[in-house]
PDB file of C-alpha atoms in Angstrom:
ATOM      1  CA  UNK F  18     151.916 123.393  86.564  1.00  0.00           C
ATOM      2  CA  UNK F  19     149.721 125.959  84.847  1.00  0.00           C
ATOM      3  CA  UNK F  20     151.517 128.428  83.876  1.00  0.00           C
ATOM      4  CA  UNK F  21     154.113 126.180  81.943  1.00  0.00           C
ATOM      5  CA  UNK F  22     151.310 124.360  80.105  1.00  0.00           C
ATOM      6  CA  UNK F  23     149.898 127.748  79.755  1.00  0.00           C
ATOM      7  CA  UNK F  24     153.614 128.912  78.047  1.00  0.00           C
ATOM      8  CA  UNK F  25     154.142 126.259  76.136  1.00  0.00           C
ATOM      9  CA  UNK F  26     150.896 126.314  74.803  1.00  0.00           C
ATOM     10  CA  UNK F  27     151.719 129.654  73.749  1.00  0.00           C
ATOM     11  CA  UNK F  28     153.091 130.417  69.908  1.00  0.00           C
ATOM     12  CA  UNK F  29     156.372 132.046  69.694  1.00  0.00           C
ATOM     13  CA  UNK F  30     154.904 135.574  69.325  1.00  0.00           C
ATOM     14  CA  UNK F  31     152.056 134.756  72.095  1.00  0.00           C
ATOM     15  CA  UNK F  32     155.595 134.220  74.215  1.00  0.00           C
ATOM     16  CA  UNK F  33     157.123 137.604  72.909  1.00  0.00           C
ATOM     17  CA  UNK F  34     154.134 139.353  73.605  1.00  0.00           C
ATOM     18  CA  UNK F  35     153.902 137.496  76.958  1.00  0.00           C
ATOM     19  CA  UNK F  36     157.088 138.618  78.204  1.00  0.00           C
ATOM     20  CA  UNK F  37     156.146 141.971  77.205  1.00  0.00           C
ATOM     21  CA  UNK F  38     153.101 141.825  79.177  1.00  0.00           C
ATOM     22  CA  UNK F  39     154.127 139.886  82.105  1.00  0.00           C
ATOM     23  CA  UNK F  40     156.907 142.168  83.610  1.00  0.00           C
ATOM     24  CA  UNK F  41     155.315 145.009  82.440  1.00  0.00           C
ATOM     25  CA  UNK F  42     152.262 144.418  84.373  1.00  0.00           C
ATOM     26  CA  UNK F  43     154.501 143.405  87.365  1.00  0.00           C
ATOM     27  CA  UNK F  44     155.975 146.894  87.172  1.00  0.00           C
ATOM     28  CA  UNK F  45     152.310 148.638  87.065  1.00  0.00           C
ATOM     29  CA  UNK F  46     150.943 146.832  90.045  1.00  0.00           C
ATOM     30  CA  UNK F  47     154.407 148.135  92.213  1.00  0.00           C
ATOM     31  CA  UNK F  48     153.624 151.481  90.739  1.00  0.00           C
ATOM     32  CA  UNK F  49     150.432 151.186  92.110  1.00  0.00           C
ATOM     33  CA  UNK F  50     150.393 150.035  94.972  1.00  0.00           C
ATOM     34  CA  UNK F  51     153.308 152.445  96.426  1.00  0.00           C
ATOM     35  CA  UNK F  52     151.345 155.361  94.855  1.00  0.00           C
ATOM     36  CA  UNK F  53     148.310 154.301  97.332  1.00  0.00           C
ATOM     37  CA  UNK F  54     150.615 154.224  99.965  1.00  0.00           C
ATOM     38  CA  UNK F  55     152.480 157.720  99.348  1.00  0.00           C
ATOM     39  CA  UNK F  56     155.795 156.574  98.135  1.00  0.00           C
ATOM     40  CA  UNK F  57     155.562 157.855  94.216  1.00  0.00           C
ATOM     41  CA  UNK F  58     155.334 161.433  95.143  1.00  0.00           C
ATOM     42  CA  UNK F  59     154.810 163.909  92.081  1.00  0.00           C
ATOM     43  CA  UNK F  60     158.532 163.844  90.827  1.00  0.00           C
ATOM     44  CA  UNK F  61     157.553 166.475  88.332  1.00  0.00           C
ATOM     45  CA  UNK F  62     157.568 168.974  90.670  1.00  0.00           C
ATOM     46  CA  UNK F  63     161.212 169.436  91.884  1.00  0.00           C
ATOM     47  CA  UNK F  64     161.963 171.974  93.877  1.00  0.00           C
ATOM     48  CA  UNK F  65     158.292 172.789  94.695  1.00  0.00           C
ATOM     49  CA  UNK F  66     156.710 173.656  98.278  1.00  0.00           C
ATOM     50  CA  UNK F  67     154.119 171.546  99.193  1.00  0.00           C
ATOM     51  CA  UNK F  68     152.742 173.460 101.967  1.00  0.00           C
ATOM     52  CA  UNK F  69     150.915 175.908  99.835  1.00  0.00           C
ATOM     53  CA  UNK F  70     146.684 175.871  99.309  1.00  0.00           C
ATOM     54  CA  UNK F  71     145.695 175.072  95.967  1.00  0.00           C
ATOM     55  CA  UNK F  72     144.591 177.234  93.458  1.00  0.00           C
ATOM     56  CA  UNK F  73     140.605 177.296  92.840  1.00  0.00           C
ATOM     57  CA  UNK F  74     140.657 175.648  89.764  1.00  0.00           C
ATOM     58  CA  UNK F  75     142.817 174.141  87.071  1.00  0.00           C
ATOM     59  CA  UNK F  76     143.057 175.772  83.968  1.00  0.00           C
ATOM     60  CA  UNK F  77     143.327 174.861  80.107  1.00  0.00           C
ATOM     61  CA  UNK F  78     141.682 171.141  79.291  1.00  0.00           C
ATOM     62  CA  UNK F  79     139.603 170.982  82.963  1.00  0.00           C
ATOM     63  CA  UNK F  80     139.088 174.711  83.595  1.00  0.00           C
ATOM     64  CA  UNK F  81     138.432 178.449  82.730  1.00  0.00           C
ATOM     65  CA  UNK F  82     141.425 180.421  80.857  1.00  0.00           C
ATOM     66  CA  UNK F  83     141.617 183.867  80.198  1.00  0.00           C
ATOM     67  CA  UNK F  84     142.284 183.612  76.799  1.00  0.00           C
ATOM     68  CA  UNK F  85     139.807 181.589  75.788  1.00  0.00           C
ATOM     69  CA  UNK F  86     141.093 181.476  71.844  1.00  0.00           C
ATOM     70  CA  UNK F  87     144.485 179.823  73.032  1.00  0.00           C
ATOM     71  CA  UNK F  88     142.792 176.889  74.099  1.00  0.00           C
ATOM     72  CA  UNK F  89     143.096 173.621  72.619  1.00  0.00           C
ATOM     73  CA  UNK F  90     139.296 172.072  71.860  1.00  0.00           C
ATOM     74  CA  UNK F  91     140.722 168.761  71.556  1.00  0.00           C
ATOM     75  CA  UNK F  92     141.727 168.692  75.186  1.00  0.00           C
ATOM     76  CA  UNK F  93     145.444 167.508  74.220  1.00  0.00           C
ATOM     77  CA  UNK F  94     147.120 170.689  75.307  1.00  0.00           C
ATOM     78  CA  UNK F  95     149.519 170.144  78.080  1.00  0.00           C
ATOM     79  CA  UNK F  96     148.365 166.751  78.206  1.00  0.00           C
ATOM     80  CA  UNK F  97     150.880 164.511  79.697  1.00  0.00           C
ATOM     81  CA  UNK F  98     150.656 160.881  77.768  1.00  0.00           C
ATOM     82  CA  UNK F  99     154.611 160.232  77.406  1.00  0.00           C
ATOM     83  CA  UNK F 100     155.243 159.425  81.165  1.00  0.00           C
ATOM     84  CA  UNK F 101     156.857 156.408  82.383  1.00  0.00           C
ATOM     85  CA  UNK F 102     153.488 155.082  83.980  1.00  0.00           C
ATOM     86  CA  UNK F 103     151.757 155.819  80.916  1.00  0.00           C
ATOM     87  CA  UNK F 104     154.626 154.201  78.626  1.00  0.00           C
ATOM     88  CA  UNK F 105     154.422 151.176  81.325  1.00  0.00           C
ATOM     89  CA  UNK F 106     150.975 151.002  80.417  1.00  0.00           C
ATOM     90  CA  UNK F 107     150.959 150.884  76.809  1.00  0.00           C
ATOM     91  CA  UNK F 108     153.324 147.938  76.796  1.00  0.00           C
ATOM     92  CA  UNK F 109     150.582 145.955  79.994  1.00  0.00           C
ATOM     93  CA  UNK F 110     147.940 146.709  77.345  1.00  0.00           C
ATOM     94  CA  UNK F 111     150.130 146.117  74.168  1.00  0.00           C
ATOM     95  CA  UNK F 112     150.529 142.568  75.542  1.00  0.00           C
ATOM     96  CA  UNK F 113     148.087 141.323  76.491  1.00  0.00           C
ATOM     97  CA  UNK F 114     146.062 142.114  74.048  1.00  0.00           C
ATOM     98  CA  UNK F 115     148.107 140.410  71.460  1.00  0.00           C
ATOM     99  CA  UNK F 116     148.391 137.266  73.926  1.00  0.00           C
ATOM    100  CA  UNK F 117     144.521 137.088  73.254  1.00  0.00           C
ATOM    101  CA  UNK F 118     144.312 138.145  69.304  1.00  0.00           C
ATOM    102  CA  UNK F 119     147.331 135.837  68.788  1.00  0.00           C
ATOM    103  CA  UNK F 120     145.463 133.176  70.717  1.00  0.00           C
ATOM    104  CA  UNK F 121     142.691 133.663  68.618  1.00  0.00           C
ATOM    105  CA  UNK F 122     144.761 132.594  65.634  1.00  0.00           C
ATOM    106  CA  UNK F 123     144.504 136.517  64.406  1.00  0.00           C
ATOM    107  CA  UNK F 124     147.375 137.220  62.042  1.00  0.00           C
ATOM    108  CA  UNK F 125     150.774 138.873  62.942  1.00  0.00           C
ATOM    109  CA  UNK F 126     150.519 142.213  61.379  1.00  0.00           C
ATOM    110  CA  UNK F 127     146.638 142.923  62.673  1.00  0.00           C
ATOM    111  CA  UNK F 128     147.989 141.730  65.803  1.00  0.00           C
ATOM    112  CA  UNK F 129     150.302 144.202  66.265  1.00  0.00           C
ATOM    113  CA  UNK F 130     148.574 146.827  64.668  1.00  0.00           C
ATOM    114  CA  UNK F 131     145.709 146.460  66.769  1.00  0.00           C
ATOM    115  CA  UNK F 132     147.924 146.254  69.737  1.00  0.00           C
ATOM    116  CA  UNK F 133     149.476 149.246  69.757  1.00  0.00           C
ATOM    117  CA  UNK F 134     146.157 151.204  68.838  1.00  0.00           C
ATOM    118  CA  UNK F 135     144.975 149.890  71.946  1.00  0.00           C
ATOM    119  CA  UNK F 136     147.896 150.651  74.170  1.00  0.00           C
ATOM    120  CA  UNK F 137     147.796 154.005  72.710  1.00  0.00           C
ATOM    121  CA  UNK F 138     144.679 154.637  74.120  1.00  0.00           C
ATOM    122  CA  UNK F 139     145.593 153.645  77.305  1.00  0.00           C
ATOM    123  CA  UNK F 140     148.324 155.786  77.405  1.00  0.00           C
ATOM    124  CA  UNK F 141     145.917 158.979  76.334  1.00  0.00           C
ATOM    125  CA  UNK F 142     143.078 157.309  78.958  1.00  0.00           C
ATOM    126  CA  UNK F 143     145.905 157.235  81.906  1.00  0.00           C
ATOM    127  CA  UNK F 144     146.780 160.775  80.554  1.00  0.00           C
ATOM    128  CA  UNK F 145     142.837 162.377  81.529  1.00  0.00           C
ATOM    129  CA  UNK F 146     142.246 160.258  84.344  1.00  0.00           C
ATOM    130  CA  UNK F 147     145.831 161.553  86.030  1.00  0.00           C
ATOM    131  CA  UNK F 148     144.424 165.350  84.870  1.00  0.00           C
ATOM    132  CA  UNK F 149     140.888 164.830  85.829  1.00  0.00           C
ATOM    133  CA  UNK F 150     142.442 163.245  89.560  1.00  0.00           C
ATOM    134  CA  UNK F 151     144.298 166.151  89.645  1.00  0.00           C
ATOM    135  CA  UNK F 152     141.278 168.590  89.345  1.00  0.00           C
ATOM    136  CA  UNK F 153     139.395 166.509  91.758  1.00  0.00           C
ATOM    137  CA  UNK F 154     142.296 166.934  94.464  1.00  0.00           C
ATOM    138  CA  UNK F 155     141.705 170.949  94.354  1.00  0.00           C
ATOM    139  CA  UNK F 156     139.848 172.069  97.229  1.00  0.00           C
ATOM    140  CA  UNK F 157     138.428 175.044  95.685  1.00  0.00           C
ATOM    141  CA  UNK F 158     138.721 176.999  98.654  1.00  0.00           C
ATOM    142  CA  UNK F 159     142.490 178.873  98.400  1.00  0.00           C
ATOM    143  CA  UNK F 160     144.083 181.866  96.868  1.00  0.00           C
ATOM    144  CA  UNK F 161     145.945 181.171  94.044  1.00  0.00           C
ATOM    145  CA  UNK F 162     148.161 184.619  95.869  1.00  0.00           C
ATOM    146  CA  UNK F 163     148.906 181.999  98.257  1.00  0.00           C
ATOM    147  CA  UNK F 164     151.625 180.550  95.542  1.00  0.00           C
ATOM    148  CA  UNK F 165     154.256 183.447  95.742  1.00  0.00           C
ATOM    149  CA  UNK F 166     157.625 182.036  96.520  1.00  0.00           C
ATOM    150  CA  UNK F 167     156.660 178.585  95.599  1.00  0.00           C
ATOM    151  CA  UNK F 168     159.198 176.576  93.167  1.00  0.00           C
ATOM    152  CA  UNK F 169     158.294 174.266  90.113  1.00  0.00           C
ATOM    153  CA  UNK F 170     159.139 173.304  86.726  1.00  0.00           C
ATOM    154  CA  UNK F 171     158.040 174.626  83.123  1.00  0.00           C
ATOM    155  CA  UNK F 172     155.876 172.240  80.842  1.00  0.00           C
ATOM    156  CA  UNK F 173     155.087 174.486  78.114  1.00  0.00           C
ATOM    157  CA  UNK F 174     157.560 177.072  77.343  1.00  0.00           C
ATOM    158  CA  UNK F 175     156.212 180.538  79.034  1.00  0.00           C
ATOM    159  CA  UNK F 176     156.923 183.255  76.140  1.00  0.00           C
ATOM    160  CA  UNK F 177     158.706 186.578  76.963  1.00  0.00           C
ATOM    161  CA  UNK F 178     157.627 189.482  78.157  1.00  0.00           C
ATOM    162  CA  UNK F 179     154.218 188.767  78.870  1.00  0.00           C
ATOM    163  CA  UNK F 180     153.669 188.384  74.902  1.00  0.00           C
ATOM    164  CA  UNK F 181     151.225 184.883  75.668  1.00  0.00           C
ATOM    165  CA  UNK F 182     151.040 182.002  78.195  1.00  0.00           C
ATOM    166  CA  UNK F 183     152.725 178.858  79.034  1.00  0.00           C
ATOM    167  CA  UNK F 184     151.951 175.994  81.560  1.00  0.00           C
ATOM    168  CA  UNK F 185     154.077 175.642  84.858  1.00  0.00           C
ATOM    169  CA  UNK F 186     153.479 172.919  87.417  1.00  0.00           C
ATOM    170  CA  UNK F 187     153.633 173.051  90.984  1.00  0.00           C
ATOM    171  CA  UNK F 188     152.968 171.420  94.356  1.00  0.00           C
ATOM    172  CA  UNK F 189     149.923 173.993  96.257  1.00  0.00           C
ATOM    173  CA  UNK F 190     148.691 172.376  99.562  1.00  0.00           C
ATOM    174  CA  UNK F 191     150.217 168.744  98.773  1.00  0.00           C
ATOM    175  CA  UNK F 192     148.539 168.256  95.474  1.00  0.00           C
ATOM    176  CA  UNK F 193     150.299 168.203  92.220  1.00  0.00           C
ATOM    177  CA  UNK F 194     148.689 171.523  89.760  1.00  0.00           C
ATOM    178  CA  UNK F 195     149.075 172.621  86.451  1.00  0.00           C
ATOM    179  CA  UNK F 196     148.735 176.667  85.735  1.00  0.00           C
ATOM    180  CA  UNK F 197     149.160 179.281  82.963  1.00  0.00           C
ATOM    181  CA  UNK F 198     152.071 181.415  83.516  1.00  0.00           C
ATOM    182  CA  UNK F 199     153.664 184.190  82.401  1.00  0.00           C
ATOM    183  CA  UNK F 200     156.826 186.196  82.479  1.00  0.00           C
ATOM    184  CA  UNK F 201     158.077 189.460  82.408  1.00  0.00           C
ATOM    185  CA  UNK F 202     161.313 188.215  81.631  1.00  0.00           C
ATOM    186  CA  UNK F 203     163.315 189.558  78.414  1.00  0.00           C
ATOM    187  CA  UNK F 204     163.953 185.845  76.897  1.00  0.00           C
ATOM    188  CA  UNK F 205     161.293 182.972  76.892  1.00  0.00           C
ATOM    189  CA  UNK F 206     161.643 180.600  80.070  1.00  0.00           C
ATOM    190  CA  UNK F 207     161.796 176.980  78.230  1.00  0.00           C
ATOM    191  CA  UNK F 208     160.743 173.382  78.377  1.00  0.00           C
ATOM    192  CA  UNK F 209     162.154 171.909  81.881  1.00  0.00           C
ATOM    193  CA  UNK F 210     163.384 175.284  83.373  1.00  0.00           C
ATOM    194  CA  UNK F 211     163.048 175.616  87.298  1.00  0.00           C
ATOM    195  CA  UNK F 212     160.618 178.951  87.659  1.00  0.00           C
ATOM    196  CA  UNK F 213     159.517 180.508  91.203  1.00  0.00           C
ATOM    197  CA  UNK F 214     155.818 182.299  91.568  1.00  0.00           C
ATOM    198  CA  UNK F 215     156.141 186.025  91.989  1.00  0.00           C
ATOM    199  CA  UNK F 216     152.840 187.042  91.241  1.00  0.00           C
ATOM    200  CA  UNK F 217     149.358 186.125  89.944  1.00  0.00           C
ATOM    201  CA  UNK F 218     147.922 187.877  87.090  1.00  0.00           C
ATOM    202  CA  UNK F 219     144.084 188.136  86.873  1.00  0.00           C
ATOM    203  CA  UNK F 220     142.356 185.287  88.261  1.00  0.00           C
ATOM    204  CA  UNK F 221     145.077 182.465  88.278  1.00  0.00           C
ATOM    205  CA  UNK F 222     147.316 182.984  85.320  1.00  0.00           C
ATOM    206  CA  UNK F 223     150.798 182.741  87.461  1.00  0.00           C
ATOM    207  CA  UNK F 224     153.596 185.344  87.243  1.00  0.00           C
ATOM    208  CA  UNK F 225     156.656 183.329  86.998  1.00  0.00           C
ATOM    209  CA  UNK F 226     160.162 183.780  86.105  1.00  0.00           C
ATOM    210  CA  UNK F 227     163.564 181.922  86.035  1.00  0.00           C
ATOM    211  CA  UNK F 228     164.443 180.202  89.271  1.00  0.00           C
TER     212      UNK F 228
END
């Protein structure tokens, strides 16, 4: 059979790295392929109304800000790379890449090194292509007022009293969004914390407080 002449012929770190691969890419592939077919959902968003139109564009790394000098040139800021897809993904890519440089008679410590930088970059790669899908899936078209009332979750923390911006995300007209907010809340609204939209302030920074 191939696969067991394929295993044995394998070194005992080709079979570490295989069973690191294998599953893992198992795992991907059902990710996948019940994303396609609507079952993921956008978990991040608990709480969230997903019958609202979505705001006319995204802000931060893919869009205009209103404080231009709080944005982050390198295009990191807010950027979500520590998710269980993308973690999933490091170890598919972490794999199989050593499978191949081990194959190649590469040594251990190269091998490994080389495999996580690798599978780091897929992680950061799976990280702008889930932003840059999530700018694409704005229709341009609604009123970011058209968010009052709707529920979400904090990213970055959203400072008090209107004294600078943090990131919220939300569900507006089915699609998963990321916006500045801010408060006029006393105390800062932190990491995790369930907010609700009660206003918009100038274009689409989001007037948010504690849920």
């Amino acid at each position: 059979m191939f696969f067991i002449e394929w295993w044995n012929a394998l070194s005992i770190a080709g079979q570490i790295f295989a069973c690191i691969a294998i599953p893992s890419t198992f795992v991907l592939l059902v990710q996948t392929v019940m994303m396609l077919v609507g079952f993921a959902g956008d978990s991040s968003a608990d709480g969230g109304d997903s019958d609202v139109p979505d705001g006319d564009e995204l802000e931060g790394v893919f869009g205009d800000n209103d404080t231009p000098d709080a944005q982050d040139v390198t295009g990191l800021d807010g950027l979500r790379i520590f998710t269980i897809r993308g973690i999933i993904a490091f170890f598919v890519v972490f794999g199989w890449v050593g499978i191949v440089m081990d194959g190649s008679g590469v040594g251990l410590p190269i091998t490994l090194l080389v495999s996580a930088v690798c599978g780091f970059a897929m992680m950061i790669l799976l990280a702008y292509l889930t932003r840059l899908a999530m700018k694409l899936r704005s229709d341009g078209t609604a009123d970011n007022k058209n968010a009052l009332g709707v529920a979400g979750r904090v990213h970055l923390t959203v400072p008090a009293e209107r004294s600078g911006q943090g990131k919220v995300h939300i569900m507006l007209q089915g699609a998963y969004a990321e916006r500045d907010a801010v408060t006029d809340e006393e105390a800062p609204i932190p990491t995790g914390s369930e907010i609700v939209v009660i206003g918009v302030s100038g274009k689409t920074t989001l007037v948010v407080k504690r849920k």
